[in-house]
XYZ file of C-alpha atoms in Angstrom:
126
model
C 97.670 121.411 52.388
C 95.782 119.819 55.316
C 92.222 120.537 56.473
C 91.472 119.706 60.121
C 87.849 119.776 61.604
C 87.283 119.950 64.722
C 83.855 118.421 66.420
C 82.075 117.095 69.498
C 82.364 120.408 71.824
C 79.408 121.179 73.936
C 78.239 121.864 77.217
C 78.780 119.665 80.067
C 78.659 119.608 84.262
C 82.120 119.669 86.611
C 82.611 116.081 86.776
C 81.672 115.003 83.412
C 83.001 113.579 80.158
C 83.358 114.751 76.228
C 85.260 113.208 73.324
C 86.355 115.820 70.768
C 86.874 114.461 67.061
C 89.312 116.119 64.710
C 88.865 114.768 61.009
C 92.497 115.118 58.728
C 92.409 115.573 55.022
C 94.678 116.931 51.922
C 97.390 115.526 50.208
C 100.138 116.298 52.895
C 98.032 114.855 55.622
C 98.273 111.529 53.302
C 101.979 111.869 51.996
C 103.806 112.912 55.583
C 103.790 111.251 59.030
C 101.506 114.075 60.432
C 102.184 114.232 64.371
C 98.799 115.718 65.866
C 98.256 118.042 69.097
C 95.331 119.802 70.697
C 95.216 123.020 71.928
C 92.849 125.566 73.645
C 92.328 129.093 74.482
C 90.240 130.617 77.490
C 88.555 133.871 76.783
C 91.337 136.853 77.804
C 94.021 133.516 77.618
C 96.596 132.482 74.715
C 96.217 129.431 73.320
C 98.153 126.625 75.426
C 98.960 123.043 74.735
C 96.873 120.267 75.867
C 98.103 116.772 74.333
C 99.985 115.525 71.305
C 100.373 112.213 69.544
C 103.036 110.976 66.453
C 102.332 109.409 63.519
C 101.870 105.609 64.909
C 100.127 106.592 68.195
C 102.094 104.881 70.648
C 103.880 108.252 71.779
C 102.059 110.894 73.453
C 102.574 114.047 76.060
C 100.028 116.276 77.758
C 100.204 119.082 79.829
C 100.634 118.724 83.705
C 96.979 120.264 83.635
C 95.345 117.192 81.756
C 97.539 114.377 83.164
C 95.224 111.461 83.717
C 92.101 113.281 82.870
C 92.642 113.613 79.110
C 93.421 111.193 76.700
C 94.567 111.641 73.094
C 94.206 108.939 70.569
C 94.363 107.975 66.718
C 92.966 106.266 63.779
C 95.214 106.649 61.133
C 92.198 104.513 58.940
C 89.359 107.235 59.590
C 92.250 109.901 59.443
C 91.175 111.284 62.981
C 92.295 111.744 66.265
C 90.353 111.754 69.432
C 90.352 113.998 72.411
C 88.806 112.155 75.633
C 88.622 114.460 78.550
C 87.127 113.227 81.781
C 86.569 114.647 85.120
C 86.416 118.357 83.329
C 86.777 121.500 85.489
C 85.617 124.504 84.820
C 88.601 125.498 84.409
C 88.793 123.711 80.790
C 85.999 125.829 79.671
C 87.949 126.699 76.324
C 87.672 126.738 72.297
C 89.576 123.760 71.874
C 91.653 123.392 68.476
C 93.380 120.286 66.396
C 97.137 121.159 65.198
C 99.034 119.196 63.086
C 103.345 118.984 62.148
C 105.198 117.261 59.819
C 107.254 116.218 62.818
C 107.458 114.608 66.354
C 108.910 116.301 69.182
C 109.138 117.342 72.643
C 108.526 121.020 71.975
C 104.567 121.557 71.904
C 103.990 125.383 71.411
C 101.440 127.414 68.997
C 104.794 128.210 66.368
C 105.896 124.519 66.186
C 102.540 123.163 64.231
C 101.583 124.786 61.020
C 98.162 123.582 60.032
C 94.635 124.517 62.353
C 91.282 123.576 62.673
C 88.301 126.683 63.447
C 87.955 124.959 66.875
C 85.514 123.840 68.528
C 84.018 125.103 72.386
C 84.046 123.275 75.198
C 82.174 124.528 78.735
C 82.207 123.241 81.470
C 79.737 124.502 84.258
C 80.300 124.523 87.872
């Protein structure tokens, strides 16, 4: 099994900055080449795919939404990944959550990753 957790949500203005933190653990996170995404989900809204990164980091994709605001990142070491988002919107007010997948691809949607963190919120006022 793999536990995610999810931190570093809060409140912040249009125009500003937050780094969310997801912390890995369990055996599987340690045996497989986990590949790692982010997620979110607006109030009324399904959950939607925000950014994604393999095992080694040096491949990533976002959604059109995030491109060059958002920045996903690992350390394999700490067994986290990192979540920068600059130049929020209020329009990214969401509970954002870590995924994980045994597997890299191009697909990013809710079925394709199989272990969740309890999210964390993000709001972002106008």
């Amino acid at each position: 099994q793999v536990q995610l957790v999810e931190s570093g949500g809060g409140l912040v203005q249009a125009g500003g900055s937050l780094r969310l933190s997801c912390a890995a653990s369990g055996r599987t996170f340690s045996n497989y080449a986990m590949a790692m995404g982010w997620f979110r989900q607006a109030p009324g809204k399904e959950r939607e795919f925000v950014a994604a990164v393999n095992w080694s980091g040096r491949s990533t994709n976002y959604a059109d939404s995030v491109k060059g605001r958002f920045t996903i990142s690992r350390d394999n070491a700490k067994n986290t990944v990192y979540l920068q988002m600059s130049g929020l919107k209020p329009e990214d007010t969401a509970v954002y959550y870590c995924a994980a997948r045994t597997y890299w691809g191009s697909r990013n949607s809710v079925a394709d990753y199989d272990y969740w963190g309890q999210g964390t919120q993000v709001t972002v006022s106008s």
